[in-house]
mmCIF file with all atom_site columns, C-alpha atoms in Angstrom:
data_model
loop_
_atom_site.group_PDB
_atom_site.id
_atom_site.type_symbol
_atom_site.label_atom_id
_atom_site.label_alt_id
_atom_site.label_comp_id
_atom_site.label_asym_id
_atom_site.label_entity_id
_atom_site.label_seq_id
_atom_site.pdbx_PDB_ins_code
_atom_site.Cartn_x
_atom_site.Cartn_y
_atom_site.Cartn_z
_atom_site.occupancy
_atom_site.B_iso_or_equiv
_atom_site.pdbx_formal_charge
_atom_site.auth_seq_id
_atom_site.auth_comp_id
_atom_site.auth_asym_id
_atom_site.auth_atom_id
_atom_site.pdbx_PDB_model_num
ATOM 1   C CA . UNK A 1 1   ? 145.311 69.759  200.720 1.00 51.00 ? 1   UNK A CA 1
ATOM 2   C CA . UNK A 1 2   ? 149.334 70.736  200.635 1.00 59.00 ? 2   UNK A CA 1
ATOM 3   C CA . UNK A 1 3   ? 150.434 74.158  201.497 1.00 67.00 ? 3   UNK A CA 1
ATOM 4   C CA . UNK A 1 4   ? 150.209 75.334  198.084 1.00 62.00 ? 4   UNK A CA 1
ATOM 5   C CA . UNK A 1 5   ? 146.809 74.311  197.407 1.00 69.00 ? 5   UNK A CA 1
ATOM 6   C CA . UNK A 1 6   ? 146.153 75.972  200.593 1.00 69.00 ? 6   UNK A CA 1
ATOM 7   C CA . UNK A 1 7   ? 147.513 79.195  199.170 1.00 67.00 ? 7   UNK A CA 1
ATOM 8   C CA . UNK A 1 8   ? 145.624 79.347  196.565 1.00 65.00 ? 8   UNK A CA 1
ATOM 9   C CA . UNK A 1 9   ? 142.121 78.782  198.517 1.00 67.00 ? 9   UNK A CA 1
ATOM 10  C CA . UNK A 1 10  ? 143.148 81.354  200.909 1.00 66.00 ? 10  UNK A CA 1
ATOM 11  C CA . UNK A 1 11  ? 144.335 83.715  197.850 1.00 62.00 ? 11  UNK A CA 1
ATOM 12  C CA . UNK A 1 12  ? 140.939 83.308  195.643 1.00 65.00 ? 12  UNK A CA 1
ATOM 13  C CA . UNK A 1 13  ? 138.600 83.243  198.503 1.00 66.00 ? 13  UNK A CA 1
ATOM 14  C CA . UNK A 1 14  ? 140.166 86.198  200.389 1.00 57.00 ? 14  UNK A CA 1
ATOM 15  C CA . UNK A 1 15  ? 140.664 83.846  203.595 1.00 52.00 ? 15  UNK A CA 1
ATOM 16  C CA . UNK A 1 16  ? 143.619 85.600  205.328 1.00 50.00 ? 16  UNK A CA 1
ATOM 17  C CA . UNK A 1 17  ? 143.913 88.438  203.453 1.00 50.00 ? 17  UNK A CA 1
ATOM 18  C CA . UNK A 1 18  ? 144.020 91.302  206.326 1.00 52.00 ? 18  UNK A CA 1
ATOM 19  C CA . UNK A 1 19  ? 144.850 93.912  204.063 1.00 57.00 ? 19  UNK A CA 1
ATOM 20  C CA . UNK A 1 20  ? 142.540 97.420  204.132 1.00 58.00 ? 20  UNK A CA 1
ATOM 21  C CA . UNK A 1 21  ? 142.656 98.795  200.981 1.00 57.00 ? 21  UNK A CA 1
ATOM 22  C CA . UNK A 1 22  ? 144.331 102.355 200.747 1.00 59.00 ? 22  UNK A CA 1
ATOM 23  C CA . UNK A 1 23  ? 141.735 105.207 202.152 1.00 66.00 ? 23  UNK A CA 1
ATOM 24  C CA . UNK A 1 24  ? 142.569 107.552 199.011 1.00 64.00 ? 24  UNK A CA 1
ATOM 25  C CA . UNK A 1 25  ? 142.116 104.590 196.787 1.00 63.00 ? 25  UNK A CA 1
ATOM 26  C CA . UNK A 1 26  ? 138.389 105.685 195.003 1.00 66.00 ? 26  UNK A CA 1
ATOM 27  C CA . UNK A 1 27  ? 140.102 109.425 194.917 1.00 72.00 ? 27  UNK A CA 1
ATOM 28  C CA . UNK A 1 28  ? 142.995 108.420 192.566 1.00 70.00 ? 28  UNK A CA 1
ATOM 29  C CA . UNK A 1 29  ? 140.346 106.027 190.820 1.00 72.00 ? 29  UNK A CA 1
ATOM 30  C CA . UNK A 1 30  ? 138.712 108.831 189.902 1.00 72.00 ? 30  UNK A CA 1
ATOM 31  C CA . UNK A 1 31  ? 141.434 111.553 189.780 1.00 74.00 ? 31  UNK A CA 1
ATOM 32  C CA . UNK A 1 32  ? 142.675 108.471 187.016 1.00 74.00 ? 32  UNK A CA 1
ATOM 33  C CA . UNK A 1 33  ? 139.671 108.961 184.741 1.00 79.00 ? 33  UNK A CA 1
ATOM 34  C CA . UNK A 1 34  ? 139.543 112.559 185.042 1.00 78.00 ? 34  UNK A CA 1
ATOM 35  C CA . UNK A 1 35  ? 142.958 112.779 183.871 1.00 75.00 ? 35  UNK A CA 1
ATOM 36  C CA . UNK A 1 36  ? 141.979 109.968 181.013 1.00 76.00 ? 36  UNK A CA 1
ATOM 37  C CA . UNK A 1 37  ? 139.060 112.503 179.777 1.00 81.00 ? 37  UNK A CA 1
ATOM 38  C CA . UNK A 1 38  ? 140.768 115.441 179.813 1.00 79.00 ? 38  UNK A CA 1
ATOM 39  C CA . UNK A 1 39  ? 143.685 114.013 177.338 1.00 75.00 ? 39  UNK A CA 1
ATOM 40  C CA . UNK A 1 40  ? 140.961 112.429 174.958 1.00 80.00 ? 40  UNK A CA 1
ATOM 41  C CA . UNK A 1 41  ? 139.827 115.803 175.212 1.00 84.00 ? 41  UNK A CA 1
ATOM 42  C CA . UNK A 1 42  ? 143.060 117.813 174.666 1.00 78.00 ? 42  UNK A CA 1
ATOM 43  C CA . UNK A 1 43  ? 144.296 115.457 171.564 1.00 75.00 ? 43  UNK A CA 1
ATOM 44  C CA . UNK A 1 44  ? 140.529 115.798 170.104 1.00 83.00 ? 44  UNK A CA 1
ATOM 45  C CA . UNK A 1 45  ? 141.231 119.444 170.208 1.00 83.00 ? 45  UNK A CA 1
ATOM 46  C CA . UNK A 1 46  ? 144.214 119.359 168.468 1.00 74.00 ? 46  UNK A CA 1
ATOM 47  C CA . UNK A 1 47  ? 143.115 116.970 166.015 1.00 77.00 ? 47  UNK A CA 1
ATOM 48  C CA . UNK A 1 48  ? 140.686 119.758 165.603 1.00 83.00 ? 48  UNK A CA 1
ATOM 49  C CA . UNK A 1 49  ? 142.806 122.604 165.490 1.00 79.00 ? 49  UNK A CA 1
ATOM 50  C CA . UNK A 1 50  ? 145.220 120.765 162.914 1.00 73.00 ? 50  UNK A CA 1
ATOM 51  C CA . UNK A 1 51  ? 142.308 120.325 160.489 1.00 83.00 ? 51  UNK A CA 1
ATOM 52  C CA . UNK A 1 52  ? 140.468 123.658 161.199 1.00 84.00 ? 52  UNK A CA 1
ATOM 53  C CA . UNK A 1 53  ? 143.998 124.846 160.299 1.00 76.00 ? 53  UNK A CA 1
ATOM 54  C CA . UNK A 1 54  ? 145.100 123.244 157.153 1.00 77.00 ? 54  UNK A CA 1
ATOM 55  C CA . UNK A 1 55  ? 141.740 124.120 155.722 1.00 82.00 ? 55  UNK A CA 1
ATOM 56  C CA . UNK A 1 56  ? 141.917 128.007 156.366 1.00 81.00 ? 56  UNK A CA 1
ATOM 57  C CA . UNK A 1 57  ? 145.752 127.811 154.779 1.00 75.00 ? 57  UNK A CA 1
ATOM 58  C CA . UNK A 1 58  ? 144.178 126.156 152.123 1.00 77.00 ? 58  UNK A CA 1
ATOM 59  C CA . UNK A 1 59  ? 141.113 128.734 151.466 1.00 80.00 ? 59  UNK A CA 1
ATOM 60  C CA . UNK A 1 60  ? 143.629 131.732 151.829 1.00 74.00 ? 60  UNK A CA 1
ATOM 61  C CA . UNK A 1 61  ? 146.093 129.949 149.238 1.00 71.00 ? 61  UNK A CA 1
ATOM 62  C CA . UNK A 1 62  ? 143.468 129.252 146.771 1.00 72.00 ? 62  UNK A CA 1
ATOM 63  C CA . UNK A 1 63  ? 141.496 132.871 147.475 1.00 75.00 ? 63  UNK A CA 1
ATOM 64  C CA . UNK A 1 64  ? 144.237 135.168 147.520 1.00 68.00 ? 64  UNK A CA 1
ATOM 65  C CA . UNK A 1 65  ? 147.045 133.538 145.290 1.00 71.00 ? 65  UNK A CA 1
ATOM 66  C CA . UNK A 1 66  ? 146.281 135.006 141.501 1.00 71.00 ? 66  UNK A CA 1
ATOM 67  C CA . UNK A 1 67  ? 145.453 133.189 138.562 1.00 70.00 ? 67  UNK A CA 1
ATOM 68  C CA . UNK A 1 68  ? 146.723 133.427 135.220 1.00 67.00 ? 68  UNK A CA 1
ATOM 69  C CA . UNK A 1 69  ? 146.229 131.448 131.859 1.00 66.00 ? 69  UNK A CA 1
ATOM 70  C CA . UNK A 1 70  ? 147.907 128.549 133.388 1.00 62.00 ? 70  UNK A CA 1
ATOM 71  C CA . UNK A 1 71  ? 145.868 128.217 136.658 1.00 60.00 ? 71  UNK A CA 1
ATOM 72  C CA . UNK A 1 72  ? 147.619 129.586 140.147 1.00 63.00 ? 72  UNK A CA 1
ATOM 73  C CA . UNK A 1 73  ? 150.614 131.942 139.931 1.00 75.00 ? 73  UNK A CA 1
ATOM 74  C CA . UNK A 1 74  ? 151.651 131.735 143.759 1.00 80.00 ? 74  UNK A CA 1
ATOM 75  C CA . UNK A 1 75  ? 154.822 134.333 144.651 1.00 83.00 ? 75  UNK A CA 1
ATOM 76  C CA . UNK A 1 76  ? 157.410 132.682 145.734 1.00 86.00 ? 76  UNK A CA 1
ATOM 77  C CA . UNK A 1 77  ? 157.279 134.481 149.529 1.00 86.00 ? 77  UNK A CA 1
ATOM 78  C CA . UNK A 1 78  ? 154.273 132.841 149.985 1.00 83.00 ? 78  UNK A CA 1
ATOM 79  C CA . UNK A 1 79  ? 155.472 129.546 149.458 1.00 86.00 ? 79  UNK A CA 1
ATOM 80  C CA . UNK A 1 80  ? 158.881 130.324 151.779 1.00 89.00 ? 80  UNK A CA 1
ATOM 81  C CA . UNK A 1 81  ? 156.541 131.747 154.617 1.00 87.00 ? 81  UNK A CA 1
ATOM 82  C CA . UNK A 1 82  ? 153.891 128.606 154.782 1.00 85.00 ? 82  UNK A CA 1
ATOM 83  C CA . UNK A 1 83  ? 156.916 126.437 155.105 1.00 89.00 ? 83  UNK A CA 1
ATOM 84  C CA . UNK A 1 84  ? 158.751 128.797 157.533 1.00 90.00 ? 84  UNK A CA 1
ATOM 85  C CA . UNK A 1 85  ? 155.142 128.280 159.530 1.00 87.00 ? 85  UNK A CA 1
ATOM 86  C CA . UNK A 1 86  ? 155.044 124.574 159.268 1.00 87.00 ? 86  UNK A CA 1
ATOM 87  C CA . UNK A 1 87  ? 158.540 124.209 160.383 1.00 89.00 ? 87  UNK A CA 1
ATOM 88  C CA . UNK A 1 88  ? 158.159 125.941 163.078 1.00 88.00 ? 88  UNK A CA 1
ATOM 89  C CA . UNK A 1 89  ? 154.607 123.845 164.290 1.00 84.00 ? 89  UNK A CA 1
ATOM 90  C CA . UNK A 1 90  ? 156.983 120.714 164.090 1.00 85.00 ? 90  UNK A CA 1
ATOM 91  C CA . UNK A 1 91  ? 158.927 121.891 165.995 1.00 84.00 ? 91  UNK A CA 1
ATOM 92  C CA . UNK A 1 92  ? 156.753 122.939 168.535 1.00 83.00 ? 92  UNK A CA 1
ATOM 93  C CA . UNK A 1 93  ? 154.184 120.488 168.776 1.00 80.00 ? 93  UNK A CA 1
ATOM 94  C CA . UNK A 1 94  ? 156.545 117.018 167.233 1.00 78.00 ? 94  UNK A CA 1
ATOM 95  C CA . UNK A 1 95  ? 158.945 117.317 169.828 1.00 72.00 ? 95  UNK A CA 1
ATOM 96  C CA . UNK A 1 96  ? 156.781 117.544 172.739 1.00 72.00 ? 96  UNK A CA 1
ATOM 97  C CA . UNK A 1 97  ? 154.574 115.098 171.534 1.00 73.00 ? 97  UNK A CA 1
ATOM 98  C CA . UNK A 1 98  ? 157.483 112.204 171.456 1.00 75.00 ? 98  UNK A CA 1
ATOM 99  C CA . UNK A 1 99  ? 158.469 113.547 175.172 1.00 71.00 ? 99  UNK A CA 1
ATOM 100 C CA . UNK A 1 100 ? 154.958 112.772 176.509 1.00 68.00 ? 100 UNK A CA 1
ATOM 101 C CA . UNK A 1 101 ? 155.474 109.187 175.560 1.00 69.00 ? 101 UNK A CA 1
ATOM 102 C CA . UNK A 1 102 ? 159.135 109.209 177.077 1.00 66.00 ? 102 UNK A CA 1
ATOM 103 C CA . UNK A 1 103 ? 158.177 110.728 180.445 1.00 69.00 ? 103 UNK A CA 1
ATOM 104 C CA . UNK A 1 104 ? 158.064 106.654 181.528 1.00 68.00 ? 104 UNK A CA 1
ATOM 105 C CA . UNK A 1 105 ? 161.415 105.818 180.252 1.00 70.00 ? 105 UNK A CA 1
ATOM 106 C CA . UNK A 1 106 ? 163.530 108.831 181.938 1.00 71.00 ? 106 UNK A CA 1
ATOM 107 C CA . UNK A 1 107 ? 161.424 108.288 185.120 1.00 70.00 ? 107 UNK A CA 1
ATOM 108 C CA . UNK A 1 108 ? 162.943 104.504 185.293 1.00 72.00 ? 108 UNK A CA 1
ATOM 109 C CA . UNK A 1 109 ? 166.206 105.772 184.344 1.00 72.00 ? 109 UNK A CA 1
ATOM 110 C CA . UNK A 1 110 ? 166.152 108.563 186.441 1.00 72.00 ? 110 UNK A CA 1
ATOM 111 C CA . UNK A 1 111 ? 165.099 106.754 189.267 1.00 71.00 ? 111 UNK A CA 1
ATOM 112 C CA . UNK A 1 112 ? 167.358 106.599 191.633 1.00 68.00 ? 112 UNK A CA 1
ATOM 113 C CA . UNK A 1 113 ? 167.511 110.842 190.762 1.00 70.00 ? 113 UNK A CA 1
ATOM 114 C CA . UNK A 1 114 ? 164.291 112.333 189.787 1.00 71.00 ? 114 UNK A CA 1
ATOM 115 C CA . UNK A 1 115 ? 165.399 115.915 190.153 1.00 75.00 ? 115 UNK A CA 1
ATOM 116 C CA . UNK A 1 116 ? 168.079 115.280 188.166 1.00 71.00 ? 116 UNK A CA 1
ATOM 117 C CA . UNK A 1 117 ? 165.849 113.527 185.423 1.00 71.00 ? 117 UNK A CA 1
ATOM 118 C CA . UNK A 1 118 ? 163.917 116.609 185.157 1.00 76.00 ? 118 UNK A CA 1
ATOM 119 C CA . UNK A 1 119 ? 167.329 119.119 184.810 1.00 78.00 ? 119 UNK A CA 1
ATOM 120 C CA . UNK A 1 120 ? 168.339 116.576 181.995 1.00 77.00 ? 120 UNK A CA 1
ATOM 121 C CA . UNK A 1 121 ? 164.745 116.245 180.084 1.00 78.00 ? 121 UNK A CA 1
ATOM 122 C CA . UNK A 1 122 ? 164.735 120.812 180.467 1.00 80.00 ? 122 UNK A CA 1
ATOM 123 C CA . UNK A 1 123 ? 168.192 121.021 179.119 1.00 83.00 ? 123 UNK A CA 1
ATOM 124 C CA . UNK A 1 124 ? 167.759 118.618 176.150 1.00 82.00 ? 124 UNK A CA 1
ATOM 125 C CA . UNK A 1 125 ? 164.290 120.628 175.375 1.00 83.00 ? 125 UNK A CA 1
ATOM 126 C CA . UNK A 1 126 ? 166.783 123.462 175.259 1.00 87.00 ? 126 UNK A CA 1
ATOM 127 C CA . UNK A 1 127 ? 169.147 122.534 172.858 1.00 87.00 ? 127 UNK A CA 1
ATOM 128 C CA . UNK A 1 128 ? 166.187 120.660 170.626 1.00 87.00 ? 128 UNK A CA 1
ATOM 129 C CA . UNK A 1 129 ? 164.480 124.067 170.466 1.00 88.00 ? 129 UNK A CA 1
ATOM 130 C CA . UNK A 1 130 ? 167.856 125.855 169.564 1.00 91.00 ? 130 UNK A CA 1
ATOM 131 C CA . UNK A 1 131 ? 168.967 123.210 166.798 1.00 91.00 ? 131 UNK A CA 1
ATOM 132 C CA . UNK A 1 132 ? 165.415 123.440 165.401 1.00 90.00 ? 132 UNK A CA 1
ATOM 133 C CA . UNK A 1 133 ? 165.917 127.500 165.484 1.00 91.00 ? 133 UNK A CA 1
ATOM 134 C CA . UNK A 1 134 ? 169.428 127.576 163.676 1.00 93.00 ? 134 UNK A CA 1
ATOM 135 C CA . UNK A 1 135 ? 167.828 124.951 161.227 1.00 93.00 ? 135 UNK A CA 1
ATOM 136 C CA . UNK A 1 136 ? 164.993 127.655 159.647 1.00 91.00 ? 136 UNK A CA 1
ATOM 137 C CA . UNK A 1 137 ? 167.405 130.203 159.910 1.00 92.00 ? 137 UNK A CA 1
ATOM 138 C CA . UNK A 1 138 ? 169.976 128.485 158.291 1.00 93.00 ? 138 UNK A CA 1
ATOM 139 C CA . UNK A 1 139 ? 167.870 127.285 155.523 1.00 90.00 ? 139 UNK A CA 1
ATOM 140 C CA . UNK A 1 140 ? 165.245 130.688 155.306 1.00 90.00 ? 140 UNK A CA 1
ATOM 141 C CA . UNK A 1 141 ? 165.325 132.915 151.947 1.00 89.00 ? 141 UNK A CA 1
ATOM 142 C CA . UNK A 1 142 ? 164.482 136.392 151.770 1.00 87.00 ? 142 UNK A CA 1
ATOM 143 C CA . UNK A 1 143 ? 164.874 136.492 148.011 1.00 87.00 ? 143 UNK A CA 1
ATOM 144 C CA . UNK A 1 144 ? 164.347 134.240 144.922 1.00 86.00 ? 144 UNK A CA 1
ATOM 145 C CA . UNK A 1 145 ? 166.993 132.133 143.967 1.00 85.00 ? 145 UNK A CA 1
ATOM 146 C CA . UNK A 1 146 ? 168.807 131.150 140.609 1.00 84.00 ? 146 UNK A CA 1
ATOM 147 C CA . UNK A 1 147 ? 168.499 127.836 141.300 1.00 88.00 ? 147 UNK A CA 1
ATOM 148 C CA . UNK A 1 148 ? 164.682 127.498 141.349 1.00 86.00 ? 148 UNK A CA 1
ATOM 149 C CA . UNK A 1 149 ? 164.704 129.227 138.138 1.00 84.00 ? 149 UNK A CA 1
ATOM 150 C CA . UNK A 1 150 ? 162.751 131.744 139.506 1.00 82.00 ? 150 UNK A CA 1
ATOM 151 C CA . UNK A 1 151 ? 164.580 135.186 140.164 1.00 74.00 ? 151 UNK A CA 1
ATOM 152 C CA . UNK A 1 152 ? 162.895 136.633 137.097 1.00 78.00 ? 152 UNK A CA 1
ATOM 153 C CA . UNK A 1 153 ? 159.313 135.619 137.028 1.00 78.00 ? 153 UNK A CA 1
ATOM 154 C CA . UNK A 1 154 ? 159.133 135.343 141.072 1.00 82.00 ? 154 UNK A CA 1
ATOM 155 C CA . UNK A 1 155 ? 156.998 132.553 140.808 1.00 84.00 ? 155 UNK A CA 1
ATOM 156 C CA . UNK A 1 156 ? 156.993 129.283 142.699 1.00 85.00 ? 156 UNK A CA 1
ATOM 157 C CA . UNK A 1 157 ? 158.458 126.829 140.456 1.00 85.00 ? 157 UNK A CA 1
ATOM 158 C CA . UNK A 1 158 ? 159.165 122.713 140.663 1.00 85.00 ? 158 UNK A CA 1
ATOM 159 C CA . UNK A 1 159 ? 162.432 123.577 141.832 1.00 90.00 ? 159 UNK A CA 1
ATOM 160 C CA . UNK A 1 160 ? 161.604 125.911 144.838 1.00 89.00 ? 160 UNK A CA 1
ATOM 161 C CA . UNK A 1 161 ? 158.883 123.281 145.939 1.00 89.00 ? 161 UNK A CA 1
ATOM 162 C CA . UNK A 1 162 ? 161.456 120.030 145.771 1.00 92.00 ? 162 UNK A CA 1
ATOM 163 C CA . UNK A 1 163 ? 163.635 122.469 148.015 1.00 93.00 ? 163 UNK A CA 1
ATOM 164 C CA . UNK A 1 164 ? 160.751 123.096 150.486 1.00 92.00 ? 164 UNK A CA 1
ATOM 165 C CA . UNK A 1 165 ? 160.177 119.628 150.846 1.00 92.00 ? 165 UNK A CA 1
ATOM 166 C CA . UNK A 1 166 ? 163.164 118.930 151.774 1.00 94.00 ? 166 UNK A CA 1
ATOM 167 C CA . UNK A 1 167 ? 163.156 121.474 154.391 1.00 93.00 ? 167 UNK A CA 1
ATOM 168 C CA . UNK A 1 168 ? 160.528 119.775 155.782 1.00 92.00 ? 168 UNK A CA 1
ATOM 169 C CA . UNK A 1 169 ? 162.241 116.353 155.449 1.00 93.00 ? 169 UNK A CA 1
ATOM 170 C CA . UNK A 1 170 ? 165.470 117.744 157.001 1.00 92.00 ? 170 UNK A CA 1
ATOM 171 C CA . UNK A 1 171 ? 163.644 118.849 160.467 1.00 91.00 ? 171 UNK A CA 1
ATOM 172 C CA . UNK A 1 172 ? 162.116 115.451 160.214 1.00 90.00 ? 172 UNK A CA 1
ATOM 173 C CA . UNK A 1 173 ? 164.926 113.846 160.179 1.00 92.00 ? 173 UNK A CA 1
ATOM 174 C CA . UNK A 1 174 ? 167.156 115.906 162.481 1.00 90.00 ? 174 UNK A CA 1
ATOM 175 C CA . UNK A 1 175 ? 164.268 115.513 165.106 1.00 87.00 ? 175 UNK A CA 1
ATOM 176 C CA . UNK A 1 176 ? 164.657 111.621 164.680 1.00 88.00 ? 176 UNK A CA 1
ATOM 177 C CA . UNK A 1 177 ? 168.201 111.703 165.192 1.00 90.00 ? 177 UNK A CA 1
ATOM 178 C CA . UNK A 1 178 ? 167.928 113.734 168.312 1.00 87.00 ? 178 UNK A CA 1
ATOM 179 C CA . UNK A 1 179 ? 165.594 111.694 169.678 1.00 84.00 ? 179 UNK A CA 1
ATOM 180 C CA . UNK A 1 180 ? 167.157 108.647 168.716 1.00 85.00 ? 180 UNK A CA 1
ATOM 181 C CA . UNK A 1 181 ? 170.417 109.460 170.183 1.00 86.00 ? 181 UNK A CA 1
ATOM 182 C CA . UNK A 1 182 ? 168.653 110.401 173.587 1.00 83.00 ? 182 UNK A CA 1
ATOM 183 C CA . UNK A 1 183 ? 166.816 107.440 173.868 1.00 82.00 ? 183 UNK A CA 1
ATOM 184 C CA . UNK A 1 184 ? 170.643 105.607 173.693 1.00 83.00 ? 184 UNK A CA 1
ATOM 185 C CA . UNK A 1 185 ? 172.578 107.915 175.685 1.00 82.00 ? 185 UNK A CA 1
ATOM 186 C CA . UNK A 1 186 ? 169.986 108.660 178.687 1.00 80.00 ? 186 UNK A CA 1
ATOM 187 C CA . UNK A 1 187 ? 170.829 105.119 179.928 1.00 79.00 ? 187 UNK A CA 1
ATOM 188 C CA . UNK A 1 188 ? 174.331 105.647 180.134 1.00 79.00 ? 188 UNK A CA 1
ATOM 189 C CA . UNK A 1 189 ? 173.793 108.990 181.444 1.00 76.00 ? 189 UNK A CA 1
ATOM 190 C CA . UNK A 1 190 ? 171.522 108.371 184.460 1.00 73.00 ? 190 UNK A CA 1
ATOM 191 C CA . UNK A 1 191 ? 173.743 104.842 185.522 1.00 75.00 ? 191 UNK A CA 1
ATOM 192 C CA . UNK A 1 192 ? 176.719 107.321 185.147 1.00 74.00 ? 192 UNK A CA 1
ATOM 193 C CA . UNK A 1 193 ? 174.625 109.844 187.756 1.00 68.00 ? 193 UNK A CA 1
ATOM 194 C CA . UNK A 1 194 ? 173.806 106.775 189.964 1.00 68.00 ? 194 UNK A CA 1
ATOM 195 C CA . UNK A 1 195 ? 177.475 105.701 190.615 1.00 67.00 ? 195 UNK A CA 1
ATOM 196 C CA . UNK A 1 196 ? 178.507 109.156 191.691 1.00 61.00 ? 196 UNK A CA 1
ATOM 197 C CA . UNK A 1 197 ? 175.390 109.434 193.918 1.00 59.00 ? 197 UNK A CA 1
ATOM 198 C CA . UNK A 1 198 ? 176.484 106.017 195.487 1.00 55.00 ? 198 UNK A CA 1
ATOM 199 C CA . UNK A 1 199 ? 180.365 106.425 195.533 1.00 50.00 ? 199 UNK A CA 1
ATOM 200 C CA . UNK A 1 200 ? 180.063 109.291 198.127 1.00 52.00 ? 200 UNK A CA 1
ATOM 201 C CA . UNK A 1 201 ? 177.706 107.141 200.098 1.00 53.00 ? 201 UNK A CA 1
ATOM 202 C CA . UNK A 1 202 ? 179.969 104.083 200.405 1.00 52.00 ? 202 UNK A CA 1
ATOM 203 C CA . UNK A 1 203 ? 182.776 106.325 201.296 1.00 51.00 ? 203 UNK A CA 1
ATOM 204 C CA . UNK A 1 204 ? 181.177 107.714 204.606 1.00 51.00 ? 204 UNK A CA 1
#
């Protein structure tokens, strides 16, 4: 046989092959699955906690809004706080959730710098949290306004729920961009960090 064919032999039969395997190898086998089950478990949970949610906001709407002749007369507070709430769970639970699948892209940019991966990825959850904070408060009502055509009756109206919506579209949208412009400029950044790590190196 040639050289190659005997590589191959020796590589499927194990013929050669003096290598132990690694003495903590069953412990991060297992330590593997454990982590595996416990984040099935932790987005069943949430899963969980999403539904158990919308269905009590939807049994206190129903139950405590009151009802004239034509059906539900919700204030329009009500209305303003539920969406104040469910901006505010985006913005808690969206943005983290894109990190956790980004953790593997600023680790191989990053990687010639951890540490300063991790300052970068703290700072940016920093200003996300304060952009999604001036958002609701730029956008939050404490009174009905003329344009929903509801300062008189202080009912929810067509108007005040297209303007809600877009609330919620808006924090969508600015949470896309942030991200979005991240996942462009962290490149940049950490081969910007990595020259000035190496330039002081080359000059000693």
């Amino acid at each position: 046989m040639s050289a190659l064919e005997d590589r191959l032999h020796d590589a499927l039969t194990g013929v050669g092959d003096s290598r132990a395997p690694a003495p903590d190898l069953f412990a991060r086998v297992v330590d593997g699955i454990e982590h595996d089950r416990h984040r099935r478990r932790r987005v069943r949970l949430l899963g969980a906690s999403w539904v158990v949610g919308l269905a009590l906001a939807t049994t206190l709407v129903l139950t405590l809004t009151p009802r004239g002749e034509r059906g539900l007369e919700m204030p329009w507070w009500v209305l303003e706080v539920a969406t104040n709430l469910v901006l505010l769970g985006i913005a808690l639970w969206l943005g983290p959730f894109i990190k956790r699948f980004g953790r593997a892209y600023a680790a191989d940019v990053f990687h010639d710098n951890p540490l300063t991966g991790k300052s970068y990825i703290v700072l940016t959850d920093i200003v996300y949290y304060l952009i999604f904070a001036a958002y609701i408060l730029f956008s939050l009502h404490v009174a009905p306004q003329g344009e929903w055509k509801n300062d008189i009756t202080e009912r929810v109206t067509a108007e005040q729920v297209t303007f809600e919506l877009s609330r919620l579209g808006g924090i969508l949208l600015v949470i896309g961009i942030l991200h979005g412009v991240n996942i462009v400029l962290m490149p940049v950044l950490g081969r910007l960090f990595s020259l000035n790590r190496r330039l002081p190196e080359r000059s000693h």
